[in-house]
mmCIF file of C-alpha atoms in Angstrom:
data_model
loop_
_atom_site.group_PDB
_atom_site.id
_atom_site.type_symbol
_atom_site.label_atom_id
_atom_site.label_comp_id
_atom_site.label_asym_id
_atom_site.label_seq_id
_atom_site.Cartn_x
_atom_site.Cartn_y
_atom_site.Cartn_z
ATOM 1 C CA MET A 1036 0.000 0.000 0.000
ATOM 2 C CA GLY A 1037 2.827 2.349 0.799
ATOM 3 C CA LYS A 1038 4.448 1.886 -2.600
ATOM 4 C CA LYS A 1039 1.121 2.415 -4.395
ATOM 5 C CA LYS A 1040 0.470 5.583 -2.432
ATOM 6 C CA GLU A 1041 3.962 6.852 -3.167
ATOM 7 C CA LYS A 1042 3.550 6.048 -6.898
ATOM 8 C CA LYS A 1043 0.201 7.850 -6.948
ATOM 9 C CA GLU A 1044 1.723 10.939 -5.343
ATOM 10 C CA ILE A 1045 4.558 10.937 -7.903
ATOM 11 C CA ASN A 1046 2.053 10.706 -10.798
ATOM 12 C CA GLU A 1047 -0.004 13.533 -9.368
ATOM 13 C CA LYS A 1048 3.111 15.650 -8.993
ATOM 14 C CA VAL A 1049 4.106 14.976 -12.620
ATOM 15 C CA ASP A 1050 0.615 15.914 -13.807
ATOM 16 C CA VAL A 1051 0.716 19.169 -11.846
ATOM 17 C CA GLU A 1052 4.135 20.027 -13.262
ATOM 18 C CA ALA A 1053 2.927 19.272 -16.797
ATOM 19 C CA VAL A 1054 -0.064 21.584 -16.335
ATOM 20 C CA GLU A 1055 2.208 24.293 -14.922
ATOM 21 C CA ILE A 1056 4.554 23.978 -17.921
ATOM 22 C CA GLU A 1057 1.593 24.167 -20.301
ATOM 23 C CA ASP A 1058 0.236 27.192 -18.453
ATOM 24 C CA ASP A 1059 3.652 28.834 -18.508
ATOM 25 C CA THR A 1060 3.951 28.258 -22.280
ATOM 26 C CA TRP A 1061 0.500 29.678 -22.953
ATOM 27 C CA TRP A 1062 1.178 32.602 -20.602
ATOM 28 C CA TRP A 1063 4.398 33.380 -22.459
ATOM 29 C CA LEU A 1064 2.609 33.139 -25.804
ATOM 30 C CA THR A 1065 -0.241 35.433 -24.819
ATOM 31 C CA HIS A 1066 1.726 38.014 -22.821
ATOM 32 C CA LYS A 1067 4.591 38.711 -25.223
ATOM 33 C CA GLY A 1068 2.438 40.902 -27.425
ATOM 34 C CA ILE A 1069 0.578 40.409 -30.690
ATOM 35 C CA GLY A 1070 3.798 40.182 -32.700
ATOM 36 C CA ALA A 1071 5.269 37.263 -30.774
ATOM 37 C CA THR A 1072 1.899 35.508 -30.578
ATOM 38 C CA PHE A 1073 1.348 35.850 -34.300
ATOM 39 C CA LEU A 1074 4.879 34.657 -35.121
ATOM 40 C CA CYS A 1075 4.603 31.486 -33.037
ATOM 41 C CA ILE A 1076 1.183 30.548 -34.378
ATOM 42 C CA SER A 1077 2.274 31.386 -37.944
ATOM 43 C CA VAL A 1078 5.189 28.959 -37.772
ATOM 44 C CA PHE A 1079 2.853 26.176 -36.666
ATOM 45 C CA ALA A 1080 0.283 27.140 -39.319
ATOM 46 C CA LEU A 1081 2.965 26.974 -42.015
ATOM 47 C CA LEU A 1082 4.021 23.513 -40.845
ATOM 48 C CA VAL A 1083 0.408 22.336 -41.077
ATOM 49 C CA ARG A 1084 0.157 23.715 -44.614
ATOM 50 C CA VAL A 1085 3.351 21.967 -45.666
ATOM 51 C CA ALA A 1086 2.143 18.694 -44.111
ATOM 52 C CA VAL A 1087 -1.146 18.899 -46.022
ATOM 53 C CA SER A 1088 0.673 19.590 -49.286
ATOM 54 C CA LEU A 1089 2.609 16.319 -48.944
ATOM 55 C CA HIS A 1090 -0.544 14.277 -49.510
ATOM 56 C CA PRO A 1091 -2.187 13.369 -52.860
ATOM 57 C CA TYR A 1092 -4.784 15.607 -54.530
ATOM 58 C CA SER A 1093 -7.954 14.876 -56.467
ATOM 59 C CA GLY A 1094 -7.531 14.261 -60.188
ATOM 60 C CA ALA A 1095 -3.868 13.259 -60.042
ATOM 61 C CA GLY A 1096 -3.040 10.999 -62.978
ATOM 62 C CA SER A 1097 -6.678 11.023 -64.149
ATOM 63 C CA PRO A 1098 -7.012 12.202 -67.742
ATOM 64 C CA PRO A 1099 -8.378 14.107 -69.511
ATOM 65 C CA LYS A 1100 -8.728 16.932 -66.955
ATOM 66 C CA PHE A 1101 -6.286 15.890 -64.186
ATOM 67 C CA GLY A 1102 -8.067 17.886 -61.448
ATOM 68 C CA ASP A 1103 -7.519 21.320 -59.942
ATOM 69 C CA TYR A 1104 -3.758 21.105 -60.281
ATOM 70 C CA GLU A 1105 -4.101 20.980 -64.057
ATOM 71 C CA ALA A 1106 -6.635 23.823 -64.049
ATOM 72 C CA GLN A 1107 -4.286 26.213 -62.274
ATOM 73 C CA ARG A 1108 -1.294 25.086 -64.317
ATOM 74 C CA HIS A 1109 -3.254 25.472 -67.561
ATOM 75 C CA TRP A 1110 -4.255 29.032 -66.666
ATOM 76 C CA MET A 1111 -0.576 29.833 -66.223
ATOM 77 C CA GLU A 1112 0.110 28.254 -69.616
ATOM 78 C CA ILE A 1113 -2.630 30.310 -71.309
ATOM 79 C CA THR A 1114 -1.783 33.661 -69.723
ATOM 80 C CA LEU A 1115 1.919 33.269 -70.506
ATOM 81 C CA ASN A 1116 1.554 32.277 -74.147
ATOM 82 C CA LEU A 1117 -1.505 34.164 -75.396
ATOM 83 C CA PRO A 1118 -2.377 37.889 -75.642
ATOM 84 C CA VAL A 1119 -4.524 39.334 -72.855
ATOM 85 C CA LEU A 1120 -7.621 39.632 -75.058
ATOM 86 C CA GLU A 1121 -7.521 35.901 -75.818
ATOM 87 C CA TRP A 1122 -7.433 34.708 -72.220
ATOM 88 C CA TYR A 1123 -11.239 34.468 -72.003
ATOM 89 C CA ARG A 1124 -11.962 33.874 -75.688
ATOM 90 C CA ASN A 1125 -12.356 30.521 -77.383
ATOM 91 C CA SER A 1126 -9.704 30.130 -80.098
ATOM 92 C CA THR A 1127 -7.304 27.655 -81.653
ATOM 93 C CA GLY A 1128 -4.852 28.428 -78.863
ATOM 94 C CA ASN A 1129 -7.401 28.518 -76.054
ATOM 95 C CA ASP A 1130 -9.986 25.772 -75.882
ATOM 96 C CA LEU A 1131 -12.415 26.999 -73.234
ATOM 97 C CA SER A 1132 -13.846 23.511 -72.796
ATOM 98 C CA TYR A 1133 -10.455 22.507 -71.359
ATOM 99 C CA TRP A 1134 -10.238 24.394 -68.051
ATOM 100 C CA GLY A 1135 -11.166 27.776 -69.503
ATOM 101 C CA LEU A 1136 -10.555 30.772 -67.254
ATOM 102 C CA ASP A 1137 -13.701 31.519 -65.265
ATOM 103 C CA TYR A 1138 -12.453 33.946 -62.615
ATOM 104 C CA PRO A 1139 -11.995 37.753 -62.847
ATOM 105 C CA PRO A 1140 -8.873 39.371 -64.354
ATOM 106 C CA LEU A 1141 -6.917 39.610 -61.095
ATOM 107 C CA THR A 1142 -6.845 35.807 -60.983
ATOM 108 C CA ALA A 1143 -5.557 35.815 -64.567
ATOM 109 C CA TYR A 1144 -2.772 38.262 -63.641
ATOM 110 C CA GLN A 1145 -1.904 36.091 -60.653
ATOM 111 C CA SER A 1146 -1.695 33.074 -62.970
ATOM 112 C CA TYR A 1147 0.571 35.031 -65.300
ATOM 113 C CA PHE A 1148 3.066 35.986 -62.574
ATOM 114 C CA HIS A 1149 3.057 32.506 -61.107
ATOM 115 C CA GLY A 1150 3.580 31.198 -64.614
ATOM 116 C CA LEU A 1151 6.719 33.316 -64.906
ATOM 117 C CA PHE A 1152 7.993 31.603 -61.766
ATOM 118 C CA LEU A 1153 7.278 28.141 -63.190
ATOM 119 C CA ARG A 1154 8.793 28.987 -66.576
ATOM 120 C CA PHE A 1155 12.018 30.199 -64.974
ATOM 121 C CA PHE A 1156 12.631 26.873 -63.231
ATOM 122 C CA ASP A 1157 10.762 24.431 -65.478
ATOM 123 C CA PRO A 1158 9.783 25.845 -68.902
ATOM 124 C CA ASP A 1159 8.160 22.598 -70.030
ATOM 125 C CA SER A 1160 5.540 22.893 -67.291
ATOM 126 C CA VAL A 1161 3.878 25.902 -68.958
ATOM 127 C CA SER A 1162 4.612 25.400 -72.670
ATOM 128 C CA LEU A 1163 1.576 25.847 -74.911
ATOM 129 C CA PHE A 1164 -0.297 22.606 -75.757
ATOM 130 C CA THR A 1165 2.561 20.208 -74.887
ATOM 131 C CA SER A 1166 2.274 20.817 -71.128
ATOM 132 C CA ARG A 1167 -1.251 19.420 -70.772
ATOM 133 C CA GLY A 1168 -1.272 16.680 -68.186
ATOM 134 C CA TYR A 1169 2.226 17.700 -67.045
ATOM 135 C CA GLU A 1170 2.592 16.183 -63.569
ATOM 136 C CA THR A 1171 6.281 15.935 -62.788
ATOM 137 C CA TYR A 1172 7.585 16.152 -59.231
ATOM 138 C CA VAL A 1173 9.319 19.476 -59.927
ATOM 139 C CA GLY A 1174 6.230 20.942 -61.544
ATOM 140 C CA LYS A 1175 4.038 20.038 -58.588
ATOM 141 C CA LEU A 1176 6.627 21.305 -56.121
ATOM 142 C CA LEU A 1177 6.757 24.672 -57.906
ATOM 143 C CA MET A 1178 2.969 24.870 -57.862
ATOM 144 C CA ARG A 1179 2.953 24.144 -54.135
ATOM 145 C CA TRP A 1180 5.380 27.023 -53.632
ATOM 146 C CA THR A 1181 3.119 29.428 -55.534
ATOM 147 C CA VAL A 1182 0.236 28.583 -53.184
ATOM 148 C CA LEU A 1183 2.383 28.796 -50.061
ATOM 149 C CA SER A 1184 3.937 32.106 -51.112
ATOM 150 C CA SER A 1185 0.506 33.592 -51.877
ATOM 151 C CA ASP A 1186 -0.662 32.557 -48.422
ATOM 152 C CA THR A 1187 2.344 33.965 -46.570
ATOM 153 C CA LEU A 1188 2.535 37.201 -48.570
ATOM 154 C CA ILE A 1189 -1.171 38.116 -48.545
ATOM 155 C CA PHE A 1190 -3.315 36.106 -46.124
ATOM 156 C CA PHE A 1191 -0.874 36.024 -43.203
ATOM 157 C CA PRO A 1192 -0.158 39.798 -43.207
ATOM 158 C CA ALA A 1193 -3.897 40.468 -43.518
ATOM 159 C CA ILE A 1194 -4.587 38.384 -40.401
ATOM 160 C CA PHE A 1195 -1.854 40.218 -38.509
ATOM 161 C CA TYR A 1196 -3.279 43.575 -39.632
ATOM 162 C CA PHE A 1197 -6.743 42.541 -38.479
ATOM 163 C CA ALA A 1198 -5.556 41.148 -35.131
ATOM 164 C CA PHE A 1199 -3.464 44.240 -34.418
ATOM 165 C CA VAL A 1200 -6.245 46.696 -35.264
ATOM 166 C CA TYR A 1201 -9.044 44.780 -33.579
ATOM 167 C CA HIS A 1202 -7.279 44.002 -30.318
ATOM 168 C CA SER A 1203 -5.609 47.399 -30.099
ATOM 169 C CA SER A 1204 -8.961 49.153 -30.331
ATOM 170 C CA CYS A 1205 -10.841 46.679 -28.115
ATOM 171 C CA HIS A 1206 -9.645 47.543 -24.622
ATOM 172 C CA SER A 1207 -11.873 44.975 -22.938
ATOM 173 C CA SER A 1208 -10.466 42.026 -24.906
ATOM 174 C CA ARG A 1209 -8.233 39.598 -23.054
ATOM 175 C CA LYS A 1210 -4.790 38.639 -24.309
ATOM 176 C CA ASN A 1211 -5.930 35.032 -24.565
ATOM 177 C CA ASP A 1212 -8.611 36.107 -27.042
ATOM 178 C CA CYS A 1213 -6.029 37.514 -29.437
ATOM 179 C CA ALA A 1214 -4.111 34.239 -29.582
ATOM 180 C CA TRP A 1215 -7.291 32.244 -30.106
ATOM 181 C CA HIS A 1216 -8.495 34.555 -32.877
ATOM 182 C CA ILE A 1217 -5.187 34.334 -34.734
ATOM 183 C CA ALA A 1218 -5.111 30.549 -34.343
ATOM 184 C CA MET A 1219 -8.688 30.123 -35.593
ATOM 185 C CA LEU A 1220 -8.029 32.251 -38.677
ATOM 186 C CA LEU A 1221 -4.630 30.855 -39.618
ATOM 187 C CA LEU A 1222 -5.596 27.237 -38.900
ATOM 188 C CA ASN A 1223 -8.916 27.261 -40.720
ATOM 189 C CA PRO A 1224 -9.088 23.649 -41.978
ATOM 190 C CA CYS A 1225 -11.301 24.469 -44.979
ATOM 191 C CA LEU A 1226 -8.869 27.026 -46.377
ATOM 192 C CA ILE A 1227 -5.823 24.831 -45.739
ATOM 193 C CA LEU A 1228 -7.339 21.704 -47.306
ATOM 194 C CA ILE A 1229 -8.691 23.477 -50.382
ATOM 195 C CA ASP A 1230 -5.690 25.704 -51.086
ATOM 196 C CA HIS A 1231 -2.803 23.487 -50.070
ATOM 197 C CA GLY A 1232 -4.470 20.168 -50.707
ATOM 198 C CA HIS A 1233 -5.902 21.021 -54.124
ATOM 199 C CA PHE A 1234 -3.857 23.929 -55.532
ATOM 200 C CA GLN A 1235 -6.315 26.793 -55.013
ATOM 201 C CA TYR A 1236 -5.646 30.463 -54.241
ATOM 202 C CA ASN A 1237 -8.595 31.432 -52.057
ATOM 203 C CA CYS A 1238 -6.054 32.853 -49.609
ATOM 204 C CA ILE A 1239 -5.619 35.860 -51.922
ATOM 205 C CA SER A 1240 -9.259 36.957 -52.131
ATOM 206 C CA LEU A 1241 -9.883 36.078 -48.464
ATOM 207 C CA GLY A 1242 -6.727 37.912 -47.422
ATOM 208 C CA LEU A 1243 -7.833 41.026 -49.309
ATOM 209 C CA THR A 1244 -11.261 40.787 -47.673
ATOM 210 C CA VAL A 1245 -9.823 40.423 -44.160
ATOM 211 C CA ALA A 1246 -7.488 43.368 -44.825
ATOM 212 C CA ALA A 1247 -10.494 45.404 -45.976
ATOM 213 C CA ILE A 1248 -12.276 44.624 -42.690
ATOM 214 C CA ALA A 1249 -9.181 45.686 -40.761
ATOM 215 C CA ALA A 1250 -9.051 48.917 -42.764
ATOM 216 C CA ILE A 1251 -12.663 49.659 -41.803
ATOM 217 C CA LEU A 1252 -11.848 49.055 -38.136
ATOM 218 C CA SER A 1253 -8.958 51.509 -38.426
ATOM 219 C CA GLN A 1254 -11.244 54.135 -40.027
ATOM 220 C CA ARG A 1255 -9.637 53.875 -43.480
ATOM 221 C CA GLU A 1256 -12.727 53.542 -45.640
ATOM 222 C CA LEU A 1257 -11.030 54.367 -48.939
ATOM 223 C CA LEU A 1258 -8.376 51.714 -48.380
ATOM 224 C CA ALA A 1259 -11.111 49.258 -47.416
ATOM 225 C CA SER A 1260 -13.002 50.020 -50.629
ATOM 226 C CA CYS A 1261 -9.882 49.490 -52.713
ATOM 227 C CA LEU A 1262 -8.976 46.211 -51.005
ATOM 228 C CA PHE A 1263 -12.453 44.752 -51.246
ATOM 229 C CA THR A 1264 -12.706 45.759 -54.904
ATOM 230 C CA LEU A 1265 -9.474 43.842 -55.489
ATOM 231 C CA ALA A 1266 -10.997 40.848 -53.704
ATOM 232 C CA LEU A 1267 -14.026 41.028 -56.016
ATOM 233 C CA SER A 1268 -11.699 41.275 -58.993
ATOM 234 C CA HIS A 1269 -9.878 38.129 -57.899
ATOM 235 C CA LYS A 1270 -12.784 35.782 -57.193
ATOM 236 C CA GLN A 1271 -16.431 36.583 -57.830
ATOM 237 C CA MET A 1272 -17.434 34.615 -54.703
ATOM 238 C CA SER A 1273 -16.343 37.667 -52.709
ATOM 239 C CA VAL A 1274 -19.648 39.203 -53.749
ATOM 240 C CA TYR A 1275 -21.139 37.261 -50.810
ATOM 241 C CA TYR A 1276 -19.626 39.883 -48.520
ATOM 242 C CA ALA A 1277 -20.559 42.859 -50.723
ATOM 243 C CA PRO A 1278 -23.893 43.700 -49.042
ATOM 244 C CA ALA A 1279 -22.189 43.985 -45.646
ATOM 245 C CA PHE A 1280 -19.403 46.217 -46.990
ATOM 246 C CA PHE A 1281 -21.787 48.329 -49.062
ATOM 247 C CA SER A 1282 -24.331 48.926 -46.311
ATOM 248 C CA HIS A 1283 -21.698 49.656 -43.642
ATOM 249 C CA LEU A 1284 -19.681 52.103 -45.751
ATOM 250 C CA LEU A 1285 -22.775 53.803 -47.143
ATOM 251 C CA GLY A 1286 -24.247 54.121 -43.671
ATOM 252 C CA LYS A 1287 -21.070 55.778 -42.346
ATOM 253 C CA CYS A 1288 -21.128 58.255 -45.228
ATOM 254 C CA LEU A 1289 -24.786 59.133 -44.703
ATOM 255 C CA ARG A 1290 -24.175 59.902 -41.025
ATOM 256 C CA ARG A 1291 -21.564 62.535 -41.855
ATOM 257 C CA LYS A 1292 -22.103 66.273 -42.370
ATOM 258 C CA ASN A 1293 -21.377 66.022 -46.095
ATOM 259 C CA PRO A 1294 -22.659 62.583 -47.182
ATOM 260 C CA ILE A 1295 -22.472 63.281 -50.919
ATOM 261 C CA HIS A 1296 -18.755 64.026 -50.705
ATOM 262 C CA GLY A 1297 -18.126 60.781 -48.802
ATOM 263 C CA VAL A 1298 -20.159 58.653 -51.203
ATOM 264 C CA ALA A 1299 -18.411 60.279 -54.176
ATOM 265 C CA LYS A 1300 -14.967 59.459 -52.772
ATOM 266 C CA LEU A 1301 -15.905 55.845 -52.143
ATOM 267 C CA GLY A 1302 -17.472 55.551 -55.585
ATOM 268 C CA LEU A 1303 -14.419 56.974 -57.323
ATOM 269 C CA THR A 1304 -12.145 54.642 -55.363
ATOM 270 C CA VAL A 1305 -14.173 51.595 -56.388
ATOM 271 C CA LEU A 1306 -14.466 52.687 -60.029
ATOM 272 C CA GLY A 1307 -10.783 53.587 -60.194
ATOM 273 C CA THR A 1308 -9.708 50.214 -58.791
ATOM 274 C CA PHE A 1309 -12.021 48.322 -61.137
ATOM 275 C CA THR A 1310 -10.749 50.367 -64.079
ATOM 276 C CA VAL A 1311 -7.110 49.552 -63.339
ATOM 277 C CA VAL A 1312 -7.774 45.806 -62.972
ATOM 278 C CA TRP A 1313 -10.206 45.485 -65.883
ATOM 279 C CA TRP A 1314 -8.475 47.982 -68.207
ATOM 280 C CA PRO A 1315 -7.539 45.528 -71.017
ATOM 281 C CA TYR A 1316 -11.207 44.568 -71.400
ATOM 282 C CA LEU A 1317 -12.809 48.012 -71.179
ATOM 283 C CA HIS A 1318 -11.882 49.046 -74.738
ATOM 284 C CA SER A 1319 -14.330 46.615 -76.302
ATOM 285 C CA THR A 1320 -17.874 45.686 -75.382
ATOM 286 C CA ASP A 1321 -17.385 42.203 -76.813
ATOM 287 C CA ALA A 1322 -14.224 41.675 -74.750
ATOM 288 C CA LEU A 1323 -15.929 42.816 -71.542
ATOM 289 C CA LEU A 1324 -19.021 40.696 -72.164
ATOM 290 C CA GLY A 1325 -16.749 37.754 -72.972
ATOM 291 C CA VAL A 1326 -15.152 37.969 -69.520
ATOM 292 C CA LEU A 1327 -18.490 38.464 -67.761
ATOM 293 C CA SER A 1328 -19.989 35.451 -69.554
ATOM 294 C CA ARG A 1329 -17.166 33.307 -68.175
ATOM 295 C CA LEU A 1330 -17.794 34.561 -64.620
ATOM 296 C CA ALA A 1331 -21.545 33.818 -64.717
ATOM 297 C CA PRO A 1332 -21.913 30.693 -66.886
ATOM 298 C CA PHE A 1333 -25.715 30.640 -67.060
ATOM 299 C CA GLU A 1334 -25.825 29.776 -70.736
ATOM 300 C CA ARG A 1335 -23.675 26.687 -70.203
ATOM 301 C CA GLY A 1336 -26.280 24.776 -68.208
ATOM 302 C CA ILE A 1337 -25.970 23.370 -64.726
ATOM 303 C CA TYR A 1338 -22.636 21.642 -65.411
ATOM 304 C CA GLU A 1339 -19.656 22.348 -67.615
ATOM 305 C CA ASP A 1340 -17.784 19.281 -66.361
ATOM 306 C CA TYR A 1341 -16.938 21.121 -63.159
ATOM 307 C CA VAL A 1342 -18.960 24.377 -63.011
ATOM 308 C CA ALA A 1343 -22.433 24.348 -61.456
ATOM 309 C CA ASN A 1344 -25.213 26.920 -61.584
ATOM 310 C CA PHE A 1345 -28.990 26.942 -61.336
ATOM 311 C CA CYS A 1346 -29.892 26.808 -65.028
ATOM 312 C CA LYS A 1347 -30.714 23.456 -66.551
#
């Protein structure tokens, strides 16, 4: 009995020490400031992303479409080798039935710059026509890096901006809350699995949206308008958040002494940002309608192999 009691006391002591160590680690993490908290969680979040990217993805080795990897790679191929006005147009060099571009121009520009990266290290991965179904180890590794770099350069800074603004202005928030908020945003399983598991770039549009929210919290409405317009110009799904942004910004303008001046500034900011992004397609009605028809594929029925809508 004496030995059992002694063993039990030792186990209890070990458990208490383990809890104290855990508490000390969490205390250090939450009391070293937003910068240190964000850095520690970011390192872990990056490791999770890398771990997810080591696993297989849907469509691998499955002709004729080869999954989302091939879609993103093909967009890089098209934007690198064809003129801007042909990116959304069906032609001998761009068969829209084979992973045609169906996102706004900012996605196309992103594909172009990522394509430059791939072409520098592995030109065969983005060569016109001959690169279809290209699934080498180097090609996939380069694609993984484009997703990871987009995440770390856009989404991560946006989360830090939001956390800094929100918790600096919210005096009643606890330091623990800041760490939890950062962890929940950076370790969102849906975003990690879709982007790093299946070669998507939702981190760009979501990062721009989060940065726009942070800009609103810091009373920078014009910056918020510009950032959210960029998010809309990257993926049309960002329109889900448009009513909230529109009503909030319009309401703030209407409560001011000179509401017309405020609305005019916001309107010019939005129009100016859209003009810069959409400029190559604003010179021709046919070119503009061609892009818009790719973004809202109602005439293509409920499915175009991979695109769904309500018309069938």
